[in-house]
Each structure stands twice: as structure tokens, then as C-alpha cells.
Short mmCIF file of C-alpha atoms in Angstrom, two decimals:
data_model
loop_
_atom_site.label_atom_id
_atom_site.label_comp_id
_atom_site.label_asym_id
_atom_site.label_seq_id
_atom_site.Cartn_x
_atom_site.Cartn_y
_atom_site.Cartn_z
CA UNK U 224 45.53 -41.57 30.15
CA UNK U 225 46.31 -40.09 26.85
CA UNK U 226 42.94 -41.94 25.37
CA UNK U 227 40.95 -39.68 28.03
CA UNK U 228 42.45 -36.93 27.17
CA UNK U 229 42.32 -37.20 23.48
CA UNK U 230 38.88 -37.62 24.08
CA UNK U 231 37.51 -35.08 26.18
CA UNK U 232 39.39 -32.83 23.45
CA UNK U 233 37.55 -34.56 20.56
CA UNK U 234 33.85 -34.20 23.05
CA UNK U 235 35.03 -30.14 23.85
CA UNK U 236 35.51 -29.55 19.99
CA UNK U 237 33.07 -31.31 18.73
CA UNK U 238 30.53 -29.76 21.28
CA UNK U 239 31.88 -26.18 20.58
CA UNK U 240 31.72 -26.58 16.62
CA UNK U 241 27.85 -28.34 17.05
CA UNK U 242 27.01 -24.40 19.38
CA UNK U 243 28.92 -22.48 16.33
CA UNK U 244 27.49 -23.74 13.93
CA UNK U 245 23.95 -23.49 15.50
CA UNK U 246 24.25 -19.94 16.41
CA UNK U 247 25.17 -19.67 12.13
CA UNK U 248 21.94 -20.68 11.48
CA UNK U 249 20.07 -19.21 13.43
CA UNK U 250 21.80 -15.95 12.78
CA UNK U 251 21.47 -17.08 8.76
CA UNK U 252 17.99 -17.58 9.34
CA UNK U 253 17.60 -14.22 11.44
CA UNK U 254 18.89 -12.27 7.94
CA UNK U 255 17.67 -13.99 5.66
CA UNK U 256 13.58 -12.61 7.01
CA UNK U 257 15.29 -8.81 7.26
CA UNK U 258 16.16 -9.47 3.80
CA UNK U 259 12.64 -10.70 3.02
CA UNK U 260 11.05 -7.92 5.35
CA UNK U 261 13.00 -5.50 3.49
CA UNK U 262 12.06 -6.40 -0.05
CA UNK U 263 8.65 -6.19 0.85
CA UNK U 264 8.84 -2.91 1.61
CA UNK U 265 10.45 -1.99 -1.75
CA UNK U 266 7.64 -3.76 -3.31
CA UNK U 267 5.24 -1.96 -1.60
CA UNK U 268 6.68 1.29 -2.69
CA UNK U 269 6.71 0.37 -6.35
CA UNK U 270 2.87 -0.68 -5.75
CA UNK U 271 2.23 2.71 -3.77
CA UNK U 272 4.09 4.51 -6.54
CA UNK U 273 2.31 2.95 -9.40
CA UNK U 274 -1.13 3.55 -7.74
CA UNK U 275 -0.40 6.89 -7.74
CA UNK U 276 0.69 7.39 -11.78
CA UNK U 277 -3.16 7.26 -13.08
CA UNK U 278 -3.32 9.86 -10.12
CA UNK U 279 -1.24 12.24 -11.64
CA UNK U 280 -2.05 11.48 -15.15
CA UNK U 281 -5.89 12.59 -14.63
CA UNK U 282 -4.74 15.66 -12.67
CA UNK U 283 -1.92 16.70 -15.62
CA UNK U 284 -5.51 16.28 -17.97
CA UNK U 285 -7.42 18.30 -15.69
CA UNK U 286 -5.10 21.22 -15.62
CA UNK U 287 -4.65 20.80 -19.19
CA UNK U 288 -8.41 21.23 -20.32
CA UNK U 289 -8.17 24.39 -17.63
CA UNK U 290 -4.73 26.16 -19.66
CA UNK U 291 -6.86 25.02 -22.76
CA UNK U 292 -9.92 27.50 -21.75
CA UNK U 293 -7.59 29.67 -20.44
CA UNK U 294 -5.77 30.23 -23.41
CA UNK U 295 -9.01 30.29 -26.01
CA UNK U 296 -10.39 33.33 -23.78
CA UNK U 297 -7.18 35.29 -23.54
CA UNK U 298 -6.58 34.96 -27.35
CA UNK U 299 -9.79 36.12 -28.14
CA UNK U 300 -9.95 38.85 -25.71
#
């Protein structure tokens, strides 16, 4: 009697730990891809971010050949 007992408590637990330790890897594997989802998306702002430097750089030239002109005319004015 005490043999069936001890077993059906050794089957529950060991049943129980085997669903645990499942849903821990699923939920594991469930973060991990946020964290991977999420790091894309920081790497896709540093691309977006970069993309726009030259952007900026040729505009900052523009306006500076502009002030230039400006600057020639008022001085000799």
C-alpha cells in the first residue's frame, strides 16, 4: 500500500515538474524573440539616424554658401 502511494507521489511530481518546466521554456523562448524584436528596432534607428547625418551635413553646406553671399553683399553695401 505504501509502494502505491509512494508512487503515484513520485508520477504527480514528476508530471508537475515535466509541465513547469515546459511552460519555462516556452516562456524563455517567448522573451528571448521580444528581446530580439526589440534590438532590431534599436538597430533600425541607428540605421535611420545615420541615413539621415549626410542629410543634414549637405543642408548645414547649403545654408552656409547662402550666409556666405549674404554676408559678402551686406559688407559691401
Amino acid at each position: 500500500m505504501k509502494t502505491k502511494i509512494d508512487f503515484k507521489l513520485f508520477l504527480i511530481t514528476t508530471l508537475t515538474l515535466l509541465v513547469f518546466s515546459n511552460c519555462g521554456y516556452n516562456t524563455i523562448q517567448e522573451e528571448d524573440e521580444a528581446i530580439n524584436a526589440s534590438w532590431a528596432e534599436i538597430l533600425n534607428q541607428y540605421q535611420r539616424r545615420s541615413d539621415l547625418i549626410p542629410n543634414l551635413v549637405n543642408t548645414v553646406k547649403g545654408y552656409a554658401t547662402q550666409e556666405e553671399k549674404v554676408l559678402i553683399a551686406v559688407t559691401k553695401a
